[in-house]
Amino acid sequence: MDILQGLNQEQRAAVSAEAPHVLVVAGAGSGKTGVLVRRLAWLIERQGVSPYQIMAVTFTNKAAREMNHRLGTMLGDASARAMMLGTFHAACARILRREAARLGLSPNYLIFDTDDQLTVMKQVVADMGLDDKRYRPHALLNAISSAKNELILPADYPVRTYFDEIVARAYTQYQQTLRKNDGLDFDDLLMETARMLQADPEAVRQYRDRFQHILVDEFQDTNIAQYVILKQLAAEHRSLYVVADEDQSIYSWRGADYRNIVRLRQDFPELLEFLLEENYRSTQVILDGAQAIIAQNADRTPKHLFTEKKGGQPLTLHEAYDEQEEADFVAEETIRMLQSGHKH
């Protein structure tokens, strides 16, 4: 098959780039997933890279399944299965299964899900003699999660207020409980992988040799722990290929830091950049309105999205009192349009 067939000029250049490190800044609706999948196909078919030497990561299971399906259609299921393709958490879980002994865990360690974490924290709060109405388990877990995303251990947790002191103590007991039960939570999967790659020369050498090419979707939503993992693996001239757009960062509440794009440019000065601006989803009216708003943001890559689609209805401006009223307006307007037989 012609891997580049149907791509525009910038997409073709991004897929076939020869640089060791590549940043593809992909505006909304610009076909970024297609570019990433075709880059994988390009590496395997045109450059002879073994699928076993590729790690491709994204943020949701749905996105991972879509990438896997597209790649299987292009190259066959065997190639898709041979590479490590999945979410960050799934990739780290697989690595830590192999390296569990380095962490003092068994290869069959437990992964505590959200409900499990809450159960543990409720017990920690009770054991500490705290009022769970004043020191809510959810709030403590959120603070601990933020710390883990920034690779902060319990002993290093910054204490500025009395609440911080409570968090530090709860964090210590929470981790002890997880370890007693041979377990990790979702944030531990990232933190422990990052710490292992930073501290263990043998481990980082092993995985650098394994993963010669690392590809990342939605890079703007990476947190500090994820960035450290990528930076460690891509050192010593391994290939890092990321697709990102600061304008589409949506996971700041989970520790995502769009400034990782700035860090990427600083840490990899030989980075080659491509800008995808042709939109295949919206009309120009919508694109112009969206760009007029997002242009006010700081620390973003300037871009001008355009489309070949013709037409487009004028935008409606609605000034809402707060986010609840805004959501109500959108829901009501959607219902009205559906009931009136509106097709777009």
PDB file of C-alpha atoms in Angstrom, residues 73-329:
ATOM      1  CA  THR A  73      -5.785  -2.974   8.928  1.00  0.00           C
ATOM      2  CA  MET A  74      -2.679  -1.473   7.331  1.00  0.00           C
ATOM      3  CA  LEU A  75      -0.013  -3.971   8.371  1.00  0.00           C
ATOM      4  CA  GLY A  76      -1.767  -6.974   9.853  1.00  0.00           C
ATOM      5  CA  ASP A  77      -2.544  -7.916  13.419  1.00  0.00           C
ATOM      6  CA  ALA A  78       0.842  -9.558  14.013  1.00  0.00           C
ATOM      7  CA  SER A  79       2.711  -6.263  13.650  1.00  0.00           C
ATOM      8  CA  ALA A  80       0.223  -4.457  15.870  1.00  0.00           C
ATOM      9  CA  ARG A  81       0.559  -7.095  18.605  1.00  0.00           C
ATOM     10  CA  ALA A  82       4.361  -7.151  18.477  1.00  0.00           C
ATOM     11  CA  MET A  83       4.801  -3.505  19.517  1.00  0.00           C
ATOM     12  CA  MET A  84       3.967  -2.005  22.890  1.00  0.00           C
ATOM     13  CA  LEU A  85       0.898   0.001  21.961  1.00  0.00           C
ATOM     14  CA  GLY A  86      -1.490   1.244  24.617  1.00  0.00           C
ATOM     15  CA  THR A  87      -2.025   3.811  27.320  1.00  0.00           C
ATOM     16  CA  PHE A  88       0.821   5.165  29.436  1.00  0.00           C
ATOM     17  CA  HIS A  89      -0.525   3.279  32.435  1.00  0.00           C
ATOM     18  CA  ALA A  90      -0.808  -0.010  30.538  1.00  0.00           C
ATOM     19  CA  ALA A  91       2.745   0.310  29.204  1.00  0.00           C
ATOM     20  CA  CYS A  92       4.128   1.069  32.659  1.00  0.00           C
ATOM     21  CA  ALA A  93       2.162  -1.797  34.188  1.00  0.00           C
ATOM     22  CA  ARG A  94       3.727  -4.215  31.703  1.00  0.00           C
ATOM     23  CA  ILE A  95       7.203  -2.895  32.409  1.00  0.00           C
ATOM     24  CA  LEU A  96       6.729  -3.111  36.165  1.00  0.00           C
ATOM     25  CA  ARG A  97       5.434  -6.687  35.921  1.00  0.00           C
ATOM     26  CA  ARG A  98       8.835  -7.587  34.527  1.00  0.00           C
ATOM     27  CA  GLU A  99      10.737  -5.454  37.004  1.00  0.00           C
ATOM     28  CA  ALA A 100       8.632  -6.056  40.117  1.00  0.00           C
ATOM     29  CA  ALA A 101      11.573  -7.518  42.047  1.00  0.00           C
ATOM     30  CA  ARG A 102      13.413  -4.196  41.779  1.00  0.00           C
ATOM     31  CA  LEU A 103      10.529  -2.607  43.710  1.00  0.00           C
ATOM     32  CA  GLY A 104      10.144  -5.374  46.271  1.00  0.00           C
ATOM     33  CA  LEU A 105       6.879  -6.525  44.680  1.00  0.00           C
ATOM     34  CA  SER A 106       5.747  -9.802  43.191  1.00  0.00           C
ATOM     35  CA  PRO A 107       5.162  -9.998  39.407  1.00  0.00           C
ATOM     36  CA  ASN A 108       1.487 -10.490  40.216  1.00  0.00           C
ATOM     37  CA  TYR A 109       1.169  -7.288  42.239  1.00  0.00           C
ATOM     38  CA  LEU A 110      -2.291  -5.800  42.592  1.00  0.00           C
ATOM     39  CA  ILE A 111      -3.375  -2.561  40.912  1.00  0.00           C
ATOM     40  CA  PHE A 112      -5.716  -0.660  43.224  1.00  0.00           C
ATOM     41  CA  ASP A 113      -8.524   0.974  41.286  1.00  0.00           C
ATOM     42  CA  THR A 114     -10.402   4.120  42.317  1.00  0.00           C
ATOM     43  CA  ASP A 115     -12.746   2.301  44.687  1.00  0.00           C
ATOM     44  CA  ASP A 116      -9.853   0.383  46.268  1.00  0.00           C
ATOM     45  CA  GLN A 117      -7.924   3.615  46.805  1.00  0.00           C
ATOM     46  CA  LEU A 118     -10.885   5.237  48.506  1.00  0.00           C
ATOM     47  CA  THR A 119     -11.344   2.237  50.789  1.00  0.00           C
ATOM     48  CA  VAL A 120      -7.682   2.382  51.828  1.00  0.00           C
ATOM     49  CA  MET A 121      -7.771   6.131  52.427  1.00  0.00           C
ATOM     50  CA  LYS A 122     -10.941   5.906  54.527  1.00  0.00           C
ATOM     51  CA  GLN A 123      -9.148   3.415  56.752  1.00  0.00           C
ATOM     52  CA  VAL A 124      -6.077   5.675  56.921  1.00  0.00           C
ATOM     53  CA  VAL A 125      -8.244   8.621  57.986  1.00  0.00           C
ATOM     54  CA  ALA A 126      -9.894   6.473  60.651  1.00  0.00           C
ATOM     55  CA  ASP A 127      -6.543   5.159  61.904  1.00  0.00           C
ATOM     56  CA  MET A 128      -5.222   8.717  62.168  1.00  0.00           C
ATOM     57  CA  GLY A 129      -8.256   9.720  64.238  1.00  0.00           C
ATOM     58  CA  LEU A 130      -9.294  12.398  61.758  1.00  0.00           C
ATOM     59  CA  ASP A 131     -12.746  13.794  61.077  1.00  0.00           C
ATOM     60  CA  ASP A 132     -13.578  12.524  57.573  1.00  0.00           C
ATOM     61  CA  LYS A 133     -15.911  15.482  57.044  1.00  0.00           C
ATOM     62  CA  ARG A 134     -13.067  17.939  57.587  1.00  0.00           C
ATOM     63  CA  TYR A 135     -10.352  15.818  55.971  1.00  0.00           C
ATOM     64  CA  ARG A 136     -12.205  14.170  53.152  1.00  0.00           C
ATOM     65  CA  PRO A 137     -10.579  11.005  51.738  1.00  0.00           C
ATOM     66  CA  HIS A 138     -11.195  12.235  48.174  1.00  0.00           C
ATOM     67  CA  ALA A 139      -9.322  15.494  48.879  1.00  0.00           C
ATOM     68  CA  LEU A 140      -6.400  13.651  50.450  1.00  0.00           C
ATOM     69  CA  LEU A 141      -6.206  11.258  47.500  1.00  0.00           C
ATOM     70  CA  ASN A 142      -6.230  14.166  45.045  1.00  0.00           C
ATOM     71  CA  ALA A 143      -3.344  15.831  46.868  1.00  0.00           C
ATOM     72  CA  ILE A 144      -1.374  12.579  46.932  1.00  0.00           C
ATOM     73  CA  SER A 145      -2.077  11.988  43.238  1.00  0.00           C
ATOM     74  CA  SER A 146      -0.743  15.448  42.375  1.00  0.00           C
ATOM     75  CA  ALA A 147       2.405  14.719  44.375  1.00  0.00           C
ATOM     76  CA  LYS A 148       2.976  11.405  42.616  1.00  0.00           C
ATOM     77  CA  ASN A 149       2.511  13.015  39.198  1.00  0.00           C
ATOM     78  CA  GLU A 150       5.378  15.337  40.117  1.00  0.00           C
ATOM     79  CA  LEU A 151       7.465  12.443  41.520  1.00  0.00           C
ATOM     80  CA  ILE A 152       7.248  13.704  45.107  1.00  0.00           C
ATOM     81  CA  LEU A 153       7.651  10.959  47.720  1.00  0.00           C
ATOM     82  CA  PRO A 154       5.991  11.078  51.161  1.00  0.00           C
ATOM     83  CA  ALA A 155       9.225  12.105  52.897  1.00  0.00           C
ATOM     84  CA  ASP A 156       9.637  15.013  50.481  1.00  0.00           C
ATOM     85  CA  TYR A 157       6.069  16.283  50.543  1.00  0.00           C
ATOM     86  CA  PRO A 158       6.218  20.093  51.035  1.00  0.00           C
ATOM     87  CA  VAL A 159       4.527  21.177  54.259  1.00  0.00           C
ATOM     88  CA  ARG A 160       3.367  24.801  54.322  1.00  0.00           C
ATOM     89  CA  THR A 161       0.050  24.461  56.130  1.00  0.00           C
ATOM     90  CA  TYR A 162      -1.501  22.133  58.674  1.00  0.00           C
ATOM     91  CA  PHE A 163      -3.493  20.486  55.868  1.00  0.00           C
ATOM     92  CA  ASP A 164      -0.193  19.769  54.104  1.00  0.00           C
ATOM     93  CA  GLU A 165       1.054  18.085  57.250  1.00  0.00           C
ATOM     94  CA  ILE A 166      -2.058  15.892  57.317  1.00  0.00           C
ATOM     95  CA  VAL A 167      -1.543  15.005  53.643  1.00  0.00           C
ATOM     96  CA  ALA A 168       2.097  14.073  54.259  1.00  0.00           C
ATOM     97  CA  ARG A 169       1.165  11.767  57.131  1.00  0.00           C
ATOM     98  CA  ALA A 170      -1.746  10.234  55.232  1.00  0.00           C
ATOM     99  CA  TYR A 171       0.478   9.778  52.158  1.00  0.00           C
ATOM    100  CA  THR A 172       3.006   7.818  54.250  1.00  0.00           C
ATOM    101  CA  GLN A 173       0.391   5.512  55.750  1.00  0.00           C
ATOM    102  CA  TYR A 174      -1.414   5.110  52.431  1.00  0.00           C
ATOM    103  CA  GLN A 175       1.771   3.937  50.691  1.00  0.00           C
ATOM    104  CA  GLN A 176       2.605   1.582  53.532  1.00  0.00           C
ATOM    105  CA  THR A 177      -0.831   0.005  53.244  1.00  0.00           C
ATOM    106  CA  LEU A 178      -0.482  -0.459  49.494  1.00  0.00           C
ATOM    107  CA  ARG A 179       2.890  -2.143  49.886  1.00  0.00           C
ATOM    108  CA  LYS A 180       1.667  -4.413  52.682  1.00  0.00           C
ATOM    109  CA  ASN A 181      -0.942  -5.631  50.220  1.00  0.00           C
ATOM    110  CA  ASP A 182       1.594  -6.040  47.379  1.00  0.00           C
ATOM    111  CA  GLY A 183      -0.120  -3.268  45.464  1.00  0.00           C
ATOM    112  CA  LEU A 184       0.265  -0.083  43.460  1.00  0.00           C
ATOM    113  CA  ASP A 185      -2.310   2.512  42.465  1.00  0.00           C
ATOM    114  CA  PHE A 186      -2.574   4.048  39.001  1.00  0.00           C
ATOM    115  CA  ASP A 187      -0.271   6.961  39.830  1.00  0.00           C
ATOM    116  CA  ASP A 188       2.326   4.542  41.225  1.00  0.00           C
ATOM    117  CA  LEU A 189       2.548   2.872  37.827  1.00  0.00           C
ATOM    118  CA  LEU A 190       3.924   6.104  36.378  1.00  0.00           C
ATOM    119  CA  MET A 191       5.929   7.233  39.398  1.00  0.00           C
ATOM    120  CA  GLU A 192       7.672   3.915  40.013  1.00  0.00           C
ATOM    121  CA  THR A 193       8.546   3.499  36.338  1.00  0.00           C
ATOM    122  CA  ALA A 194       9.974   7.016  36.175  1.00  0.00           C
ATOM    123  CA  ARG A 195      11.971   6.560  39.400  1.00  0.00           C
ATOM    124  CA  MET A 196      13.342   3.201  38.231  1.00  0.00           C
ATOM    125  CA  LEU A 197      14.509   4.666  34.922  1.00  0.00           C
ATOM    126  CA  GLN A 198      16.145   7.584  36.739  1.00  0.00           C
ATOM    127  CA  ALA A 199      17.894   5.510  39.397  1.00  0.00           C
ATOM    128  CA  ASP A 200      18.763   2.170  37.808  1.00  0.00           C
ATOM    129  CA  PRO A 201      21.335   2.358  34.970  1.00  0.00           C
ATOM    130  CA  GLU A 202      20.840  -1.307  34.076  1.00  0.00           C
ATOM    131  CA  ALA A 203      17.072  -0.951  33.757  1.00  0.00           C
ATOM    132  CA  VAL A 204      17.184   2.231  31.690  1.00  0.00           C
ATOM    133  CA  ARG A 205      19.819   0.711  29.377  1.00  0.00           C
ATOM    134  CA  GLN A 206      17.637  -2.362  28.894  1.00  0.00           C
ATOM    135  CA  TYR A 207      14.561  -0.377  27.891  1.00  0.00           C
ATOM    136  CA  ARG A 208      16.475   2.074  25.729  1.00  0.00           C
ATOM    137  CA  ASP A 209      17.795  -0.903  23.795  1.00  0.00           C
ATOM    138  CA  ARG A 210      14.298  -2.366  23.551  1.00  0.00           C
ATOM    139  CA  PHE A 211      12.468   0.790  22.486  1.00  0.00           C
ATOM    140  CA  GLN A 212      14.386   2.405  19.663  1.00  0.00           C
ATOM    141  CA  HIS A 213      11.330   4.428  18.619  1.00  0.00           C
ATOM    142  CA  ILE A 214       8.856   6.068  21.023  1.00  0.00           C
ATOM    143  CA  LEU A 215       5.686   7.665  19.658  1.00  0.00           C
ATOM    144  CA  VAL A 216       3.254   9.693  21.753  1.00  0.00           C
ATOM    145  CA  ASP A 217      -0.264  10.870  21.020  1.00  0.00           C
ATOM    146  CA  GLU A 218      -1.785  13.886  22.863  1.00  0.00           C
ATOM    147  CA  PHE A 219       1.613  14.867  24.241  1.00  0.00           C
ATOM    148  CA  GLN A 220       0.186  18.133  25.618  1.00  0.00           C
ATOM    149  CA  ASP A 221      -1.600  16.062  28.265  1.00  0.00           C
ATOM    150  CA  THR A 222       1.523  14.434  29.713  1.00  0.00           C
ATOM    151  CA  ASN A 223       2.433  15.128  33.336  1.00  0.00           C
ATOM    152  CA  ILE A 224       5.904  15.390  34.867  1.00  0.00           C
ATOM    153  CA  ALA A 225       6.194  11.658  35.587  1.00  0.00           C
ATOM    154  CA  GLN A 226       5.270  10.772  32.002  1.00  0.00           C
ATOM    155  CA  TYR A 227       7.691  13.336  30.618  1.00  0.00           C
ATOM    156  CA  VAL A 228      10.527  11.920  32.721  1.00  0.00           C
ATOM    157  CA  ILE A 229       9.762   8.414  31.398  1.00  0.00           C
ATOM    158  CA  LEU A 230       9.868   9.632  27.804  1.00  0.00           C
ATOM    159  CA  LYS A 231      13.003  11.689  28.342  1.00  0.00           C
ATOM    160  CA  GLN A 232      14.839   8.774  29.926  1.00  0.00           C
ATOM    161  CA  LEU A 233      13.851   6.337  27.195  1.00  0.00           C
ATOM    162  CA  ALA A 234      14.631   8.733  24.335  1.00  0.00           C
ATOM    163  CA  ALA A 235      18.112   9.667  25.585  1.00  0.00           C
ATOM    164  CA  GLU A 236      21.201   8.478  23.727  1.00  0.00           C
ATOM    165  CA  HIS A 237      19.782   9.110  20.261  1.00  0.00           C
ATOM    166  CA  ARG A 238      16.627   7.012  20.417  1.00  0.00           C
ATOM    167  CA  SER A 239      13.813   8.387  18.290  1.00  0.00           C
ATOM    168  CA  LEU A 240      11.009  10.383  19.929  1.00  0.00           C
ATOM    169  CA  TYR A 241       7.976  11.323  17.826  1.00  0.00           C
ATOM    170  CA  VAL A 242       5.191  13.267  19.516  1.00  0.00           C
ATOM    171  CA  VAL A 243       1.896  14.747  18.339  1.00  0.00           C
ATOM    172  CA  ALA A 244       0.581  17.651  20.384  1.00  0.00           C
ATOM    173  CA  ASP A 245      -1.440  20.849  20.507  1.00  0.00           C
ATOM    174  CA  GLU A 246      -1.400  23.157  23.528  1.00  0.00           C
ATOM    175  CA  ASP A 247      -4.851  24.417  22.520  1.00  0.00           C
ATOM    176  CA  GLN A 248      -6.332  20.983  23.213  1.00  0.00           C
ATOM    177  CA  SER A 249      -4.894  20.329  26.675  1.00  0.00           C
ATOM    178  CA  ILE A 250      -7.777  19.156  28.881  1.00  0.00           C
ATOM    179  CA  TYR A 251      -6.271  17.127  31.718  1.00  0.00           C
ATOM    180  CA  SER A 252      -4.676  19.768  33.963  1.00  0.00           C
ATOM    181  CA  TRP A 253      -6.849  18.455  36.802  1.00  0.00           C
ATOM    182  CA  ARG A 254      -4.944  15.149  36.444  1.00  0.00           C
ATOM    183  CA  GLY A 255      -1.526  16.769  36.508  1.00  0.00           C
ATOM    184  CA  ALA A 256      -1.149  17.324  32.760  1.00  0.00           C
ATOM    185  CA  ASP A 257       1.299  20.102  31.961  1.00  0.00           C
ATOM    186  CA  TYR A 258       1.214  21.529  28.439  1.00  0.00           C
ATOM    187  CA  ARG A 259       4.533  23.216  29.259  1.00  0.00           C
ATOM    188  CA  ASN A 260       6.124  19.842  28.588  1.00  0.00           C
ATOM    189  CA  ILE A 261       6.137  21.014  24.973  1.00  0.00           C
ATOM    190  CA  VAL A 262       8.464  23.842  26.035  1.00  0.00           C
ATOM    191  CA  ARG A 263      10.590  21.349  27.974  1.00  0.00           C
ATOM    192  CA  LEU A 264      10.730  19.101  24.920  1.00  0.00           C
ATOM    193  CA  ARG A 265      12.068  21.916  22.777  1.00  0.00           C
ATOM    194  CA  GLN A 266      14.689  22.749  25.397  1.00  0.00           C
ATOM    195  CA  ASP A 267      15.794  19.173  26.083  1.00  0.00           C
ATOM    196  CA  PHE A 268      15.903  18.118  22.418  1.00  0.00           C
ATOM    197  CA  PRO A 269      17.322  21.129  20.536  1.00  0.00           C
ATOM    198  CA  GLU A 270      17.590  19.079  17.316  1.00  0.00           C
ATOM    199  CA  LEU A 271      13.798  18.635  17.348  1.00  0.00           C
ATOM    200  CA  LEU A 272      12.184  18.955  13.904  1.00  0.00           C
ATOM    201  CA  GLU A 273       8.706  20.507  13.960  1.00  0.00           C
ATOM    202  CA  PHE A 274       5.735  20.219  11.647  1.00  0.00           C
ATOM    203  CA  LEU A 275       2.517  22.234  11.816  1.00  0.00           C
ATOM    204  CA  LEU A 276      -0.773  20.696  10.680  1.00  0.00           C
ATOM    205  CA  GLU A 277      -3.342  23.435  10.055  1.00  0.00           C
ATOM    206  CA  GLU A 278      -5.817  22.002   7.558  1.00  0.00           C
ATOM    207  CA  ASN A 279      -9.005  21.040   9.360  1.00  0.00           C
ATOM    208  CA  TYR A 280     -11.243  18.244   8.042  1.00  0.00           C
ATOM    209  CA  ARG A 281     -14.037  18.483  10.603  1.00  0.00           C
ATOM    210  CA  SER A 282     -15.485  22.015  10.789  1.00  0.00           C
ATOM    211  CA  THR A 283     -16.478  24.957   8.636  1.00  0.00           C
ATOM    212  CA  GLN A 284     -14.318  28.067   8.401  1.00  0.00           C
ATOM    213  CA  VAL A 285     -16.907  30.035  10.372  1.00  0.00           C
ATOM    214  CA  ILE A 286     -16.410  27.775  13.385  1.00  0.00           C
ATOM    215  CA  LEU A 287     -12.641  27.719  12.980  1.00  0.00           C
ATOM    216  CA  ASP A 288     -12.402  31.504  12.859  1.00  0.00           C
ATOM    217  CA  GLY A 289     -14.546  31.863  15.966  1.00  0.00           C
ATOM    218  CA  ALA A 290     -12.581  29.262  17.897  1.00  0.00           C
ATOM    219  CA  GLN A 291      -9.252  30.757  16.888  1.00  0.00           C
ATOM    220  CA  ALA A 292     -10.325  34.240  17.949  1.00  0.00           C
ATOM    221  CA  ILE A 293     -10.888  32.880  21.457  1.00  0.00           C
ATOM    222  CA  ILE A 294      -7.918  30.546  21.829  1.00  0.00           C
ATOM    223  CA  ALA A 295      -5.512  33.163  20.447  1.00  0.00           C
ATOM    224  CA  GLN A 296      -5.750  34.932  23.810  1.00  0.00           C
ATOM    225  CA  ASN A 297      -3.966  32.029  25.543  1.00  0.00           C
ATOM    226  CA  ALA A 298      -0.308  32.387  26.447  1.00  0.00           C
ATOM    227  CA  ASP A 299       2.441  29.824  25.756  1.00  0.00           C
ATOM    228  CA  ARG A 300       0.902  28.370  22.619  1.00  0.00           C
ATOM    229  CA  THR A 301       2.115  27.628  19.112  1.00  0.00           C
ATOM    230  CA  PRO A 302       0.531  30.175  16.717  1.00  0.00           C
ATOM    231  CA  LYS A 303      -1.502  28.483  14.017  1.00  0.00           C
ATOM    232  CA  HIS A 304      -4.153  29.361  11.455  1.00  0.00           C
ATOM    233  CA  LEU A 305      -6.614  26.540  10.932  1.00  0.00           C
ATOM    234  CA  PHE A 306      -8.289  26.448   7.548  1.00  0.00           C
ATOM    235  CA  THR A 307     -10.633  24.120   5.706  1.00  0.00           C
ATOM    236  CA  GLU A 308     -11.761  23.423   2.182  1.00  0.00           C
ATOM    237  CA  LYS A 309     -15.338  22.996   3.419  1.00  0.00           C
ATOM    238  CA  LYS A 310     -17.687  25.628   2.096  1.00  0.00           C
ATOM    239  CA  GLY A 311     -20.532  27.403   3.866  1.00  0.00           C
ATOM    240  CA  GLY A 312     -21.304  27.363   7.539  1.00  0.00           C
ATOM    241  CA  GLN A 313     -23.991  29.107   9.572  1.00  0.00           C
ATOM    242  CA  PRO A 314     -23.150  32.267  11.548  1.00  0.00           C
ATOM    243  CA  LEU A 315     -22.181  31.738  15.168  1.00  0.00           C
ATOM    244  CA  THR A 316     -24.564  32.503  18.021  1.00  0.00           C
ATOM    245  CA  LEU A 317     -23.175  34.428  20.982  1.00  0.00           C
ATOM    246  CA  HIS A 318     -24.661  33.549  24.372  1.00  0.00           C
ATOM    247  CA  GLU A 319     -23.414  35.158  27.574  1.00  0.00           C
ATOM    248  CA  ALA A 320     -24.034  32.804  30.509  1.00  0.00           C
ATOM    249  CA  TYR A 321     -24.038  33.665  34.208  1.00  0.00           C
ATOM    250  CA  ASP A 322     -21.849  30.693  35.154  1.00  0.00           C
ATOM    251  CA  GLU A 323     -20.730  27.269  33.897  1.00  0.00           C
ATOM    252  CA  GLN A 324     -24.006  25.635  34.998  1.00  0.00           C
ATOM    253  CA  GLU A 325     -26.092  28.061  32.977  1.00  0.00           C
ATOM    254  CA  GLU A 326     -23.736  27.596  30.046  1.00  0.00           C
ATOM    255  CA  ALA A 327     -24.158  23.807  30.184  1.00  0.00           C
ATOM    256  CA  ASP A 328     -27.944  24.176  30.431  1.00  0.00           C
ATOM    257  CA  PHE A 329     -27.991  26.426  27.374  1.00  0.00           C
TER     258      PHE A 329
END
